[in-house]
PDB file of N, CA and C in Angstrom:
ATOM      1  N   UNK A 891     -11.673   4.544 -14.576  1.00  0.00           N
ATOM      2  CA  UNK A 891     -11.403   3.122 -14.492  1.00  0.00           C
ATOM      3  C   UNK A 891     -10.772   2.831 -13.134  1.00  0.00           C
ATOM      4  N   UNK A 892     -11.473   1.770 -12.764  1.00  0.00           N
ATOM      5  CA  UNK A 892     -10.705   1.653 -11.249  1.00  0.00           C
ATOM      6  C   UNK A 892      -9.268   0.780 -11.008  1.00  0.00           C
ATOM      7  N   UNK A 893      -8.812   1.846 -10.272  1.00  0.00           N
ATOM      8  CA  UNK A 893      -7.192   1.406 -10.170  1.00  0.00           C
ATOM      9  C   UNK A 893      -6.809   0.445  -8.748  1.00  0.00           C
ATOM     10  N   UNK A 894      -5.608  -0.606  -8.925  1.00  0.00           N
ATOM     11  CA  UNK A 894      -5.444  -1.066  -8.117  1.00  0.00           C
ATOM     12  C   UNK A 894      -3.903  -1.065  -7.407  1.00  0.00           C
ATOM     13  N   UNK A 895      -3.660  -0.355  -5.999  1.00  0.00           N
ATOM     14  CA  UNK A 895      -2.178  -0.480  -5.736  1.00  0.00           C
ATOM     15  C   UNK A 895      -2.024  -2.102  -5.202  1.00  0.00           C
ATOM     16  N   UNK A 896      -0.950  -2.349  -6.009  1.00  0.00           N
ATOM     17  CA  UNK A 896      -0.849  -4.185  -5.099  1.00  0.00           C
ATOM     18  C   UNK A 896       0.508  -4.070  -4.951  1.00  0.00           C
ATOM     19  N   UNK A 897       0.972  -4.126  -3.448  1.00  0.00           N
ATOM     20  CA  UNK A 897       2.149  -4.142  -2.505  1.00  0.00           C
ATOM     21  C   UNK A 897       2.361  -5.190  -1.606  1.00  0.00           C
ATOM     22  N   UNK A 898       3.636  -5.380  -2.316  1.00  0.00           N
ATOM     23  CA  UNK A 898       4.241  -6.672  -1.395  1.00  0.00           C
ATOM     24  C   UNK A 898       5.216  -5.930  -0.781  1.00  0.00           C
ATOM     25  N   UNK A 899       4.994  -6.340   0.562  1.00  0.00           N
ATOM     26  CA  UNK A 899       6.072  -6.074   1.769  1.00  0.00           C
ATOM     27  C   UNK A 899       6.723  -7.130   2.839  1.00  0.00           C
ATOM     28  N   UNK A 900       8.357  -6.760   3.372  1.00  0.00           N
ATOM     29  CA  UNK A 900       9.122  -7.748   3.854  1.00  0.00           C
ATOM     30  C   UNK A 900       8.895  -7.071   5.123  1.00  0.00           C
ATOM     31  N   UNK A 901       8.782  -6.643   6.428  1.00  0.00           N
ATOM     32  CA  UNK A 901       8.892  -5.792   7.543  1.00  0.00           C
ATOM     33  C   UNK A 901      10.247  -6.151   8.378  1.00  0.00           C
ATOM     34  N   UNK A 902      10.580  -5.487   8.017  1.00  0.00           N
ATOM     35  CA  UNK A 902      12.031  -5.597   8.892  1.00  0.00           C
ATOM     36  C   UNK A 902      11.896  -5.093  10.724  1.00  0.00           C
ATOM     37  N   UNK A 903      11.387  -4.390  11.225  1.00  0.00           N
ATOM     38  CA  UNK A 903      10.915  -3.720  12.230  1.00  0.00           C
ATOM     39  C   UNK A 903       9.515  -3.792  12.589  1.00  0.00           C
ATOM     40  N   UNK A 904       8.802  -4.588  12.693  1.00  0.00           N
ATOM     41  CA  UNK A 904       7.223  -4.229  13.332  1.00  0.00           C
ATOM     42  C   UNK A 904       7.023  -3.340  14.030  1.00  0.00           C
ATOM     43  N   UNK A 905       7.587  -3.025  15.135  1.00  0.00           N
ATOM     44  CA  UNK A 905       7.128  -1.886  15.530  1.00  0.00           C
ATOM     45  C   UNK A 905       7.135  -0.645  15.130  1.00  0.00           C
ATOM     46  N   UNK A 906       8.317  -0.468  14.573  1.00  0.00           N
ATOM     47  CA  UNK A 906       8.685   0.877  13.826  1.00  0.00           C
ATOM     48  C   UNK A 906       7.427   0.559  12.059  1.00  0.00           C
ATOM     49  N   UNK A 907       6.875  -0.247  11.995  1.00  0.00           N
ATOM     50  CA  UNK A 907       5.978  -0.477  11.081  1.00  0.00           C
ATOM     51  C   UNK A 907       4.616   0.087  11.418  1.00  0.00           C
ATOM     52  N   UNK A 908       4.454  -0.516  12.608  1.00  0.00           N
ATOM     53  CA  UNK A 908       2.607  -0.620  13.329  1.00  0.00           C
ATOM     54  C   UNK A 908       2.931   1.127  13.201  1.00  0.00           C
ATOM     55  N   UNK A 909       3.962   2.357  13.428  1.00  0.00           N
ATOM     56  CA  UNK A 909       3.672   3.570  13.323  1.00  0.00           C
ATOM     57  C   UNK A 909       3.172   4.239  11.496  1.00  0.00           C
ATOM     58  N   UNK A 910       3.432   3.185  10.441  1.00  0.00           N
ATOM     59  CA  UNK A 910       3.136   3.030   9.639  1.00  0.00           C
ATOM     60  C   UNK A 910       1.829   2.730   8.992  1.00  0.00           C
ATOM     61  N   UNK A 911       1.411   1.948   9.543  1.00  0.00           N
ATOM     62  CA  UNK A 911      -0.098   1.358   9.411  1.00  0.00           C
ATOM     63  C   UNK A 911      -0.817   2.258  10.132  1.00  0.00           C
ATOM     64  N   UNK A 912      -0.748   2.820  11.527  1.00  0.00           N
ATOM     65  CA  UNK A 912      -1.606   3.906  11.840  1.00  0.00           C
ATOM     66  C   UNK A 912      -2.268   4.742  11.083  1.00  0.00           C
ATOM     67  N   UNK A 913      -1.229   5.171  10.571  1.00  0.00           N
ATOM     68  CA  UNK A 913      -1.127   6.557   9.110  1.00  0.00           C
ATOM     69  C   UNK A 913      -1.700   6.033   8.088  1.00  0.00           C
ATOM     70  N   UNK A 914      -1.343   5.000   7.663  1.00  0.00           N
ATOM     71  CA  UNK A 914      -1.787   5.030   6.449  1.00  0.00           C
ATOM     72  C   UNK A 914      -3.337   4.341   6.020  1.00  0.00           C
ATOM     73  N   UNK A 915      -3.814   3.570   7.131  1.00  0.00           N
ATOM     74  CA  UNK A 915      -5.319   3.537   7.207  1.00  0.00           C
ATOM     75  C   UNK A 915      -6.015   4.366   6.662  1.00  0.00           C
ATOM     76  N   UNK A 916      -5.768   5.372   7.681  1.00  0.00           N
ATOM     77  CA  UNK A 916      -6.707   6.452   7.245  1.00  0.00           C
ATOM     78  C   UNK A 916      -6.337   7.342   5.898  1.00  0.00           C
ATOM     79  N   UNK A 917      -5.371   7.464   5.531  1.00  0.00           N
ATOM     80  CA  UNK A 917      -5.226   8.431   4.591  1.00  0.00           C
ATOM     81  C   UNK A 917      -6.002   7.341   3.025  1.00  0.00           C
ATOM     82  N   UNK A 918      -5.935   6.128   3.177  1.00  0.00           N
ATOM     83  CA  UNK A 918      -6.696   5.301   1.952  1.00  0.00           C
ATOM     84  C   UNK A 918      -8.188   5.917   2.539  1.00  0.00           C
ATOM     85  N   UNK A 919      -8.761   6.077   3.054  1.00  0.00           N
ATOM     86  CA  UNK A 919      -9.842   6.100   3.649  1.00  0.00           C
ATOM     87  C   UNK A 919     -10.302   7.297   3.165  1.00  0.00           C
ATOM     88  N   UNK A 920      -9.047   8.086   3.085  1.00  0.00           N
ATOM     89  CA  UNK A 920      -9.445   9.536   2.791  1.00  0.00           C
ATOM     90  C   UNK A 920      -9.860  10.244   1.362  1.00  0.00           C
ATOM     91  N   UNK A 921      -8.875   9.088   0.572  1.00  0.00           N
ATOM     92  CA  UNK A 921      -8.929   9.331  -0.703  1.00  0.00           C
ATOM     93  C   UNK A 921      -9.847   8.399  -1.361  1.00  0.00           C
ATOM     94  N   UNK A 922     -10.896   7.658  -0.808  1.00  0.00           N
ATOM     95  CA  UNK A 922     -12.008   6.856  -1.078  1.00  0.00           C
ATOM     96  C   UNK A 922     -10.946   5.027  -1.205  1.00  0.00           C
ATOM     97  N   UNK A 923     -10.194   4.772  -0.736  1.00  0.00           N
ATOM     98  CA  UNK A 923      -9.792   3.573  -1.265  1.00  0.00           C
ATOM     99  C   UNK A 923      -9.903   2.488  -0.360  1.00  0.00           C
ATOM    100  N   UNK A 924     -10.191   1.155  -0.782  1.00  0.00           N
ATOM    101  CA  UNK A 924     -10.720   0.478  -0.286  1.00  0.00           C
ATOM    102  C   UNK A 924      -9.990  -1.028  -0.051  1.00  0.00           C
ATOM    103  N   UNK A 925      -9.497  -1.502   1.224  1.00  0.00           N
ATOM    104  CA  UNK A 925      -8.742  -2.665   1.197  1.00  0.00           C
ATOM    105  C   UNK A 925      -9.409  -4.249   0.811  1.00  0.00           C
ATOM    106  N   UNK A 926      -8.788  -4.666   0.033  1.00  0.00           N
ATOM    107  CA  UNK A 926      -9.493  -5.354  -0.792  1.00  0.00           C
ATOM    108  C   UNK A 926      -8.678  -6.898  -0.255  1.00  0.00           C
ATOM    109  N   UNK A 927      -7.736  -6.798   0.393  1.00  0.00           N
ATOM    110  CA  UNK A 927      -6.575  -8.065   0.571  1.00  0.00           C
ATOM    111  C   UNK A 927      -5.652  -7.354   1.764  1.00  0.00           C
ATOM    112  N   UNK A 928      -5.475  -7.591   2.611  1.00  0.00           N
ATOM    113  CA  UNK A 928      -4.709  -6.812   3.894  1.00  0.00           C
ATOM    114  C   UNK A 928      -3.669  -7.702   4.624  1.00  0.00           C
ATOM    115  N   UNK A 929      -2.720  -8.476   4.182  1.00  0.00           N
ATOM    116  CA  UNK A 929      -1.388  -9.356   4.830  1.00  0.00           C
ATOM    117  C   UNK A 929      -2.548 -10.948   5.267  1.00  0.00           C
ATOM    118  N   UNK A 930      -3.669 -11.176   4.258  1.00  0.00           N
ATOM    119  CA  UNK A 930      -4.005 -12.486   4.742  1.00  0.00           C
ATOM    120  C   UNK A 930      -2.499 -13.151   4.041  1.00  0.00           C
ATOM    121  N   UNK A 931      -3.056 -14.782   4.324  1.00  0.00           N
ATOM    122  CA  UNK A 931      -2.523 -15.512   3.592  1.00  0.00           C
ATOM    123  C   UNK A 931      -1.794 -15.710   2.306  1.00  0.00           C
ATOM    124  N   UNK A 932      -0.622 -15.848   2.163  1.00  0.00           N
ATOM    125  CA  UNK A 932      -0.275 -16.008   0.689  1.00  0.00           C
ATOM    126  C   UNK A 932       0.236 -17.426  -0.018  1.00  0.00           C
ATOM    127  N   UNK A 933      -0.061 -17.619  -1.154  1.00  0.00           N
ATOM    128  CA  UNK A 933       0.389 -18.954  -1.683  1.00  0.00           C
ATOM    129  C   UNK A 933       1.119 -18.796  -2.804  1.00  0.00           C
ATOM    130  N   UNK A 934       2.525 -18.950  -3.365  1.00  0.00           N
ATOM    131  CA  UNK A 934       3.320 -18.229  -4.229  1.00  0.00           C
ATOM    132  C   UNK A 934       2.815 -19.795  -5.424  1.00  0.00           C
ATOM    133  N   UNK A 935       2.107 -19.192  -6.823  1.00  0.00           N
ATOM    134  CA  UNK A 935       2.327 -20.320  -7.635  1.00  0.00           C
ATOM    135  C   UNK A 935       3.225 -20.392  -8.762  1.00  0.00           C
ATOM    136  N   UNK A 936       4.106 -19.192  -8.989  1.00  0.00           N
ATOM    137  CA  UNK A 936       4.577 -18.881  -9.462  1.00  0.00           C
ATOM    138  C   UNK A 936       5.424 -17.451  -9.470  1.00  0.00           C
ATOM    139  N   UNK A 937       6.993 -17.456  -9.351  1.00  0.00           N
ATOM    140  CA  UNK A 937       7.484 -16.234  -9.344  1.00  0.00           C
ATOM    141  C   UNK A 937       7.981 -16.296  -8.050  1.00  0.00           C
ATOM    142  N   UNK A 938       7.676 -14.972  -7.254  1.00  0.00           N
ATOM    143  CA  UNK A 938       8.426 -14.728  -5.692  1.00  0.00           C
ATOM    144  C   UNK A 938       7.006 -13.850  -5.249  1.00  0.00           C
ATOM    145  N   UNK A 939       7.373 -13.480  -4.239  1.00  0.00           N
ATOM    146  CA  UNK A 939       6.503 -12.674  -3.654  1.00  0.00           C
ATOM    147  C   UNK A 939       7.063 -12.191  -2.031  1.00  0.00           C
ATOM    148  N   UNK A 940       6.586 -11.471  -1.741  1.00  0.00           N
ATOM    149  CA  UNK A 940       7.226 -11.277  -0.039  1.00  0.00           C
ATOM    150  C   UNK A 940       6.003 -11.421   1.217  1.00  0.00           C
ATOM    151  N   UNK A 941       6.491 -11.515   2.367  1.00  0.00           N
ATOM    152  CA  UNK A 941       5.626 -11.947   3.432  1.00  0.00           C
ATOM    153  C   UNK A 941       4.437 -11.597   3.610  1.00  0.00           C
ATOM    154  N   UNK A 942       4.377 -10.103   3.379  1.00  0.00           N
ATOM    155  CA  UNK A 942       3.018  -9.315   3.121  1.00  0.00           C
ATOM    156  C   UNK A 942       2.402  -8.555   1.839  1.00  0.00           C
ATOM    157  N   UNK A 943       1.339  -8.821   1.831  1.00  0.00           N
ATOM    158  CA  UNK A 943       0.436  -8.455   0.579  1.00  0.00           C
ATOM    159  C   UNK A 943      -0.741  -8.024   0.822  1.00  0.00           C
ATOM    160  N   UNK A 944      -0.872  -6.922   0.033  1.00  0.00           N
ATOM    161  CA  UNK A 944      -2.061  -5.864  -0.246  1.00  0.00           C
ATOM    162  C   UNK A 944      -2.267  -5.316  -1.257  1.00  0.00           C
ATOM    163  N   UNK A 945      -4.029  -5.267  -1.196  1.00  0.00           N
ATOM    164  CA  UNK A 945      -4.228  -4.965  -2.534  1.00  0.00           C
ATOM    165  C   UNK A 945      -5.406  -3.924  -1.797  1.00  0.00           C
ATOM    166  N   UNK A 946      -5.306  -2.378  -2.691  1.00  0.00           N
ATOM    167  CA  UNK A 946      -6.147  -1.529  -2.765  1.00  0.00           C
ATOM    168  C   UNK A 946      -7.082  -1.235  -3.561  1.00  0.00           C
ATOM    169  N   UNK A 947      -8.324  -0.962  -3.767  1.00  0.00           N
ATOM    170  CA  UNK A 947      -8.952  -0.193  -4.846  1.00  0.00           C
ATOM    171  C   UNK A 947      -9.044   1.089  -4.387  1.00  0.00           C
ATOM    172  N   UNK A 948      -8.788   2.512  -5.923  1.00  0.00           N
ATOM    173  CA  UNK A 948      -8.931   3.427  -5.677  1.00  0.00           C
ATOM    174  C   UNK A 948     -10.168   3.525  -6.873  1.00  0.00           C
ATOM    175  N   UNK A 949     -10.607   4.873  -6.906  1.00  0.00           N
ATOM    176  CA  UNK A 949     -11.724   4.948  -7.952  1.00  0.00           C
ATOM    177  C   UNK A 949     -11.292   5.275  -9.629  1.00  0.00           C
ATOM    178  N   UNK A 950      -9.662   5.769  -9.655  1.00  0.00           N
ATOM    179  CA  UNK A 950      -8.877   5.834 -10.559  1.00  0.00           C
ATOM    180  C   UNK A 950      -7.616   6.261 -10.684  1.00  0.00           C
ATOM    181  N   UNK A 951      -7.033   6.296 -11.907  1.00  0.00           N
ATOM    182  CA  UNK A 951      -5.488   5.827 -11.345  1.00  0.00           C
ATOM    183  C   UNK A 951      -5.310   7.975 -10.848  1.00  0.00           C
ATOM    184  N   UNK A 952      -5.761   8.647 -11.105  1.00  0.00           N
ATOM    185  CA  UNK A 952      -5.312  10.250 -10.930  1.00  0.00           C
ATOM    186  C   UNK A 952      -5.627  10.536  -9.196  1.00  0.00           C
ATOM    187  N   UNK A 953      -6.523   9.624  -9.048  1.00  0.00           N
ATOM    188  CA  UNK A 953      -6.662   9.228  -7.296  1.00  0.00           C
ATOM    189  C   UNK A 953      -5.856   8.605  -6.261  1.00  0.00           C
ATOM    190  N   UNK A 954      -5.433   7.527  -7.282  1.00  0.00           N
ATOM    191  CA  UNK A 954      -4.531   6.904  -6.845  1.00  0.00           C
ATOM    192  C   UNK A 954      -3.250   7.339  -6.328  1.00  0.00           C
ATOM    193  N   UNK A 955      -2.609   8.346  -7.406  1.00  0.00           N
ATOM    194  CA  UNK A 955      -1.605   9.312  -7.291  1.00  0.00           C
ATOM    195  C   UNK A 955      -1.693  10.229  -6.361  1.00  0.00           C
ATOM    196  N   UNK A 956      -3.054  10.515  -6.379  1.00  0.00           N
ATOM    197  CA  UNK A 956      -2.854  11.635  -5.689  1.00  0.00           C
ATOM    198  C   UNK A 956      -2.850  11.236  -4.144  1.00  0.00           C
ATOM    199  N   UNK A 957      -3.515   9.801  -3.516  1.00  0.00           N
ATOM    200  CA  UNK A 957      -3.444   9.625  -2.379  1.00  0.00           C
ATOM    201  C   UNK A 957      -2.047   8.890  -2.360  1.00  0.00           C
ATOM    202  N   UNK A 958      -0.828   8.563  -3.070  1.00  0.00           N
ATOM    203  CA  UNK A 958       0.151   8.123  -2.534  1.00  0.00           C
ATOM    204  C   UNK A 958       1.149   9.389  -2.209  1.00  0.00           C
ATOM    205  N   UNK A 959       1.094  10.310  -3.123  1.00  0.00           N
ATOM    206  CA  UNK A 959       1.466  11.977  -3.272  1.00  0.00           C
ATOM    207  C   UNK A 959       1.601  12.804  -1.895  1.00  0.00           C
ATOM    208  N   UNK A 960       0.155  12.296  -1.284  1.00  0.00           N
ATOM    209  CA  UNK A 960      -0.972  13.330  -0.093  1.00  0.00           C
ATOM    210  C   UNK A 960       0.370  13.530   0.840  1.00  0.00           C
ATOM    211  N   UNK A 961       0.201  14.140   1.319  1.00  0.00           N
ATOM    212  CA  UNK A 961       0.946  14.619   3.275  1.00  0.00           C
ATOM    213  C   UNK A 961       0.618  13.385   3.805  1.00  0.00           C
ATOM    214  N   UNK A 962      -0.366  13.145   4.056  1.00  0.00           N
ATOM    215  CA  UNK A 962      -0.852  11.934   4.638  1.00  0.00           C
ATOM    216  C   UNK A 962      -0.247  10.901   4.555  1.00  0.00           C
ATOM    217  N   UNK A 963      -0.174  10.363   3.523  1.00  0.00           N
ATOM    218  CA  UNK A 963       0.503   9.229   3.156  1.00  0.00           C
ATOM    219  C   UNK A 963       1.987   9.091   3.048  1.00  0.00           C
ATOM    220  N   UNK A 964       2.491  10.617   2.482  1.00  0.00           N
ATOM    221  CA  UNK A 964       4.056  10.477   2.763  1.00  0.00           C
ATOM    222  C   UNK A 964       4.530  10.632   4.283  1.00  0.00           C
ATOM    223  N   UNK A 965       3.861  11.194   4.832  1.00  0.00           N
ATOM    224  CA  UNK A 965       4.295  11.032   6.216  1.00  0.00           C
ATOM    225  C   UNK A 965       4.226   9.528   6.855  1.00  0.00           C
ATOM    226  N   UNK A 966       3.155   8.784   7.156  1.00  0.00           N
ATOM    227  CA  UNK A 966       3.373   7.308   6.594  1.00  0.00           C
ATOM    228  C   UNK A 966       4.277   6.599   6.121  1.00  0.00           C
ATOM    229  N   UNK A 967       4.211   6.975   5.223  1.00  0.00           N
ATOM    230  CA  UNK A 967       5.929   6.630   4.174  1.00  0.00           C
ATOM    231  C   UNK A 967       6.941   6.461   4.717  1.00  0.00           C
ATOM    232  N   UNK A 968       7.480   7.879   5.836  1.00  0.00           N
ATOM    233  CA  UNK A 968       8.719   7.945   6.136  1.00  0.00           C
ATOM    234  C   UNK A 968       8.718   7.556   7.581  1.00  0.00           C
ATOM    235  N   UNK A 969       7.715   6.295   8.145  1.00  0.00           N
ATOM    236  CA  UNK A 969       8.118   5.325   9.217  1.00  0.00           C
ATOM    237  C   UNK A 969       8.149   4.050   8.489  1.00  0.00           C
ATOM    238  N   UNK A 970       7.454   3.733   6.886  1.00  0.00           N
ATOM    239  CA  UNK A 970       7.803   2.139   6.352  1.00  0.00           C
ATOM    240  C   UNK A 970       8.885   2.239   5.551  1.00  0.00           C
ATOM    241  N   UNK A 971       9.271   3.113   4.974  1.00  0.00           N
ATOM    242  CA  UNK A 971      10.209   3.146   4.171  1.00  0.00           C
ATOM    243  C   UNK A 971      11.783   2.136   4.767  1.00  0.00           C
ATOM    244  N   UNK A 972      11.942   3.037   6.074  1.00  0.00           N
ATOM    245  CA  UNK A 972      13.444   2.634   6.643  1.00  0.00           C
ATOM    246  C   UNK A 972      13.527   1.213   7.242  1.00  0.00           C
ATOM    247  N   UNK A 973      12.338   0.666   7.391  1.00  0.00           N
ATOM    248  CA  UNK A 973      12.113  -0.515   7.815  1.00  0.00           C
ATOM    249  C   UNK A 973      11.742  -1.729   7.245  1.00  0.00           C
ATOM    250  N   UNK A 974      11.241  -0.977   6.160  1.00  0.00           N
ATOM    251  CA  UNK A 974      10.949  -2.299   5.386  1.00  0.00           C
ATOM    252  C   UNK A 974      11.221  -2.526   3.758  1.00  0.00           C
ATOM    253  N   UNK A 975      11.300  -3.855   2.978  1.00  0.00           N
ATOM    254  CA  UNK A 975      11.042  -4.208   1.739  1.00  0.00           C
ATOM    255  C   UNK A 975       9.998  -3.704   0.894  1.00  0.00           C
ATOM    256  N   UNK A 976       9.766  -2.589   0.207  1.00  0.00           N
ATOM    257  CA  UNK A 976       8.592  -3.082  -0.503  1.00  0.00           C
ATOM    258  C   UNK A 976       8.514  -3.468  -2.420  1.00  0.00           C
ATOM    259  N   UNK A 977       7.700  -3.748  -2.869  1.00  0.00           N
ATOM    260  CA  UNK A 977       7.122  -3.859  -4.167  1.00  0.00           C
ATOM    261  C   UNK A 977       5.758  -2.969  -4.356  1.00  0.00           C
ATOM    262  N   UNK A 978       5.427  -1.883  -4.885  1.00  0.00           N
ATOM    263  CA  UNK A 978       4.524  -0.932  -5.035  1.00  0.00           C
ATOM    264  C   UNK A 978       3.897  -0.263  -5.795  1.00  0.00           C
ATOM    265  N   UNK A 979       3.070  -0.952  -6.852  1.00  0.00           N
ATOM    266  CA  UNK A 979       2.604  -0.286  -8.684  1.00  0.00           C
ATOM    267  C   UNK A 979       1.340  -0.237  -8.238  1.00  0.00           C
ATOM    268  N   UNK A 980       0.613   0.724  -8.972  1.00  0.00           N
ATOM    269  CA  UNK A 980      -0.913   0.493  -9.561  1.00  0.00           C
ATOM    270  C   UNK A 980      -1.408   0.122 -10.812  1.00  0.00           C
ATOM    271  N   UNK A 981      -1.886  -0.766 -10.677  1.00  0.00           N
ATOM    272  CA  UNK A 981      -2.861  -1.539 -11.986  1.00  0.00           C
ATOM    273  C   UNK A 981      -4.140  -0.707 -12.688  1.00  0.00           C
ATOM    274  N   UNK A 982      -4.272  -0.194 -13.553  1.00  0.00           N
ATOM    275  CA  UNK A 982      -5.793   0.006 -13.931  1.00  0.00           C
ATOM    276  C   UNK A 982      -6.504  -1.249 -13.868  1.00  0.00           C
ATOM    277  N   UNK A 983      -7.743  -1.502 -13.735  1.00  0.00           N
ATOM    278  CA  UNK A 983      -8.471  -2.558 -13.780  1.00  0.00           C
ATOM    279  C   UNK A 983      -9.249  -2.467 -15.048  1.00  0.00           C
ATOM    280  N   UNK A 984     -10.584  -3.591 -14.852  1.00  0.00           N
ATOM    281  CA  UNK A 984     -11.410  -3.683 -16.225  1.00  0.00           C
ATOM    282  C   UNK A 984     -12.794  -3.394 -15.598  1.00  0.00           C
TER     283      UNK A 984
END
Protein backbone atom coordinates (compact mmCIF):
# COMPACT_ATOMS: atom_id res chain seq x y z
CA UNK A 1 0.00 0.00 0.00
CA UNK A 2 1.45 3.21 -0.85
CA UNK A 3 2.73 5.32 1.88
CA UNK A 4 2.86 8.96 2.30
CA UNK A 5 5.59 11.13 4.43
CA UNK A 6 3.80 14.67 4.83
CA UNK A 7 6.25 17.27 6.55
CA UNK A 8 5.74 20.52 7.64
CA UNK A 9 8.75 22.61 8.16
CA UNK A 10 9.69 26.17 9.86
CA UNK A 11 13.59 26.83 8.51
CA UNK A 12 15.29 28.64 10.86
CA UNK A 13 18.72 28.82 8.83
CA UNK A 14 18.45 28.46 4.97
CA UNK A 15 21.57 28.02 4.38
CA UNK A 16 22.53 25.61 6.87
CA UNK A 17 19.14 23.98 5.28
CA UNK A 18 19.98 24.15 1.32
CA UNK A 19 23.02 21.51 2.91
CA UNK A 20 19.93 19.55 3.78
CA UNK A 21 18.01 19.43 0.68
CA UNK A 22 21.16 18.45 -1.25
CA UNK A 23 21.11 15.12 0.64
CA UNK A 24 18.05 14.42 0.85
CA UNK A 25 16.90 14.64 -2.87
CA UNK A 26 18.62 12.04 -3.71
CA UNK A 27 18.36 9.61 -1.04
CA UNK A 28 14.08 9.78 -1.81
CA UNK A 29 15.22 9.03 -5.21
CA UNK A 30 17.01 6.20 -4.00
CA UNK A 31 14.48 4.49 -2.20
CA UNK A 32 11.95 4.92 -5.22
CA UNK A 33 10.03 8.00 -3.63
CA UNK A 34 8.45 10.47 -5.32
CA UNK A 35 7.77 14.33 -4.57
CA UNK A 36 4.39 14.84 -4.88
CA UNK A 37 4.10 18.67 -3.16
CA UNK A 38 7.67 20.40 -2.58
CA UNK A 39 7.26 24.01 -0.31
CA UNK A 40 4.58 25.25 -3.12
CA UNK A 41 2.00 27.31 -1.78
CA UNK A 42 0.04 26.81 1.32
CA UNK A 43 -3.51 27.79 2.41
CA UNK A 44 -4.26 26.86 6.18
CA UNK A 45 -8.29 26.01 6.29
CA UNK A 46 -8.18 24.74 9.26
CA UNK A 47 -5.75 23.97 12.25
CA UNK A 48 -1.95 25.37 11.91
CA UNK A 49 0.52 24.37 9.68
CA UNK A 50 4.17 25.74 9.13
CA UNK A 51 5.88 27.66 6.22
CA UNK A 52 6.93 24.61 4.37
CA UNK A 53 5.20 21.55 3.14
CA UNK A 54 5.88 18.27 1.59
CA UNK A 55 4.44 15.48 0.64
CA UNK A 56 6.22 12.16 -0.49
CA UNK A 57 5.10 8.94 -2.03
CA UNK A 58 6.96 5.85 -1.15
CA UNK A 59 5.82 2.39 -2.57
CA UNK A 60 5.12 1.28 1.17
CA UNK A 61 5.21 2.08 4.55
CA UNK A 62 8.53 -0.81 5.21
CA UNK A 63 10.16 1.55 2.42
CA UNK A 64 9.33 4.28 3.83
CA UNK A 65 11.21 3.37 7.02
CA UNK A 66 13.67 2.16 5.61
CA UNK A 67 14.55 5.33 3.48
CA UNK A 68 14.13 7.65 6.58
CA UNK A 69 16.46 4.93 8.64
CA UNK A 70 19.16 4.91 5.39
CA UNK A 71 22.80 6.65 6.01
CA UNK A 72 21.61 8.72 3.44
CA UNK A 73 18.99 10.31 4.85
CA UNK A 74 20.24 10.50 8.42
CA UNK A 75 23.12 12.20 7.37
CA UNK A 76 20.70 14.77 5.83
CA UNK A 77 19.01 14.79 8.99
CA UNK A 78 21.84 16.02 10.96
CA UNK A 79 22.14 19.49 8.82
CA UNK A 80 17.89 20.00 9.17
CA UNK A 81 17.49 18.89 12.36
CA UNK A 82 19.53 21.90 14.26
CA UNK A 83 17.98 24.37 12.12
CA UNK A 84 14.82 23.80 11.74
CA UNK A 85 10.95 23.09 12.96
CA UNK A 86 9.64 20.05 11.78
CA UNK A 87 6.23 17.93 11.76
CA UNK A 88 7.08 14.35 10.17
CA UNK A 89 4.55 11.04 9.95
CA UNK A 90 3.77 8.66 7.21
CA UNK A 91 0.29 7.99 6.09
CA UNK A 92 -0.62 4.65 4.41
CA UNK A 93 -2.76 5.60 1.54
CA UNK A 94 -5.83 3.90 -0.35
Amino acid sequence: MATYAIVQVDVNDADEYAKYAELAGPAVAKYNGTFLARGGKVEVKEGTSRARCVIIRFDDMETAQTFYHSPEYQEALSYALPVSERDYKFVEGI
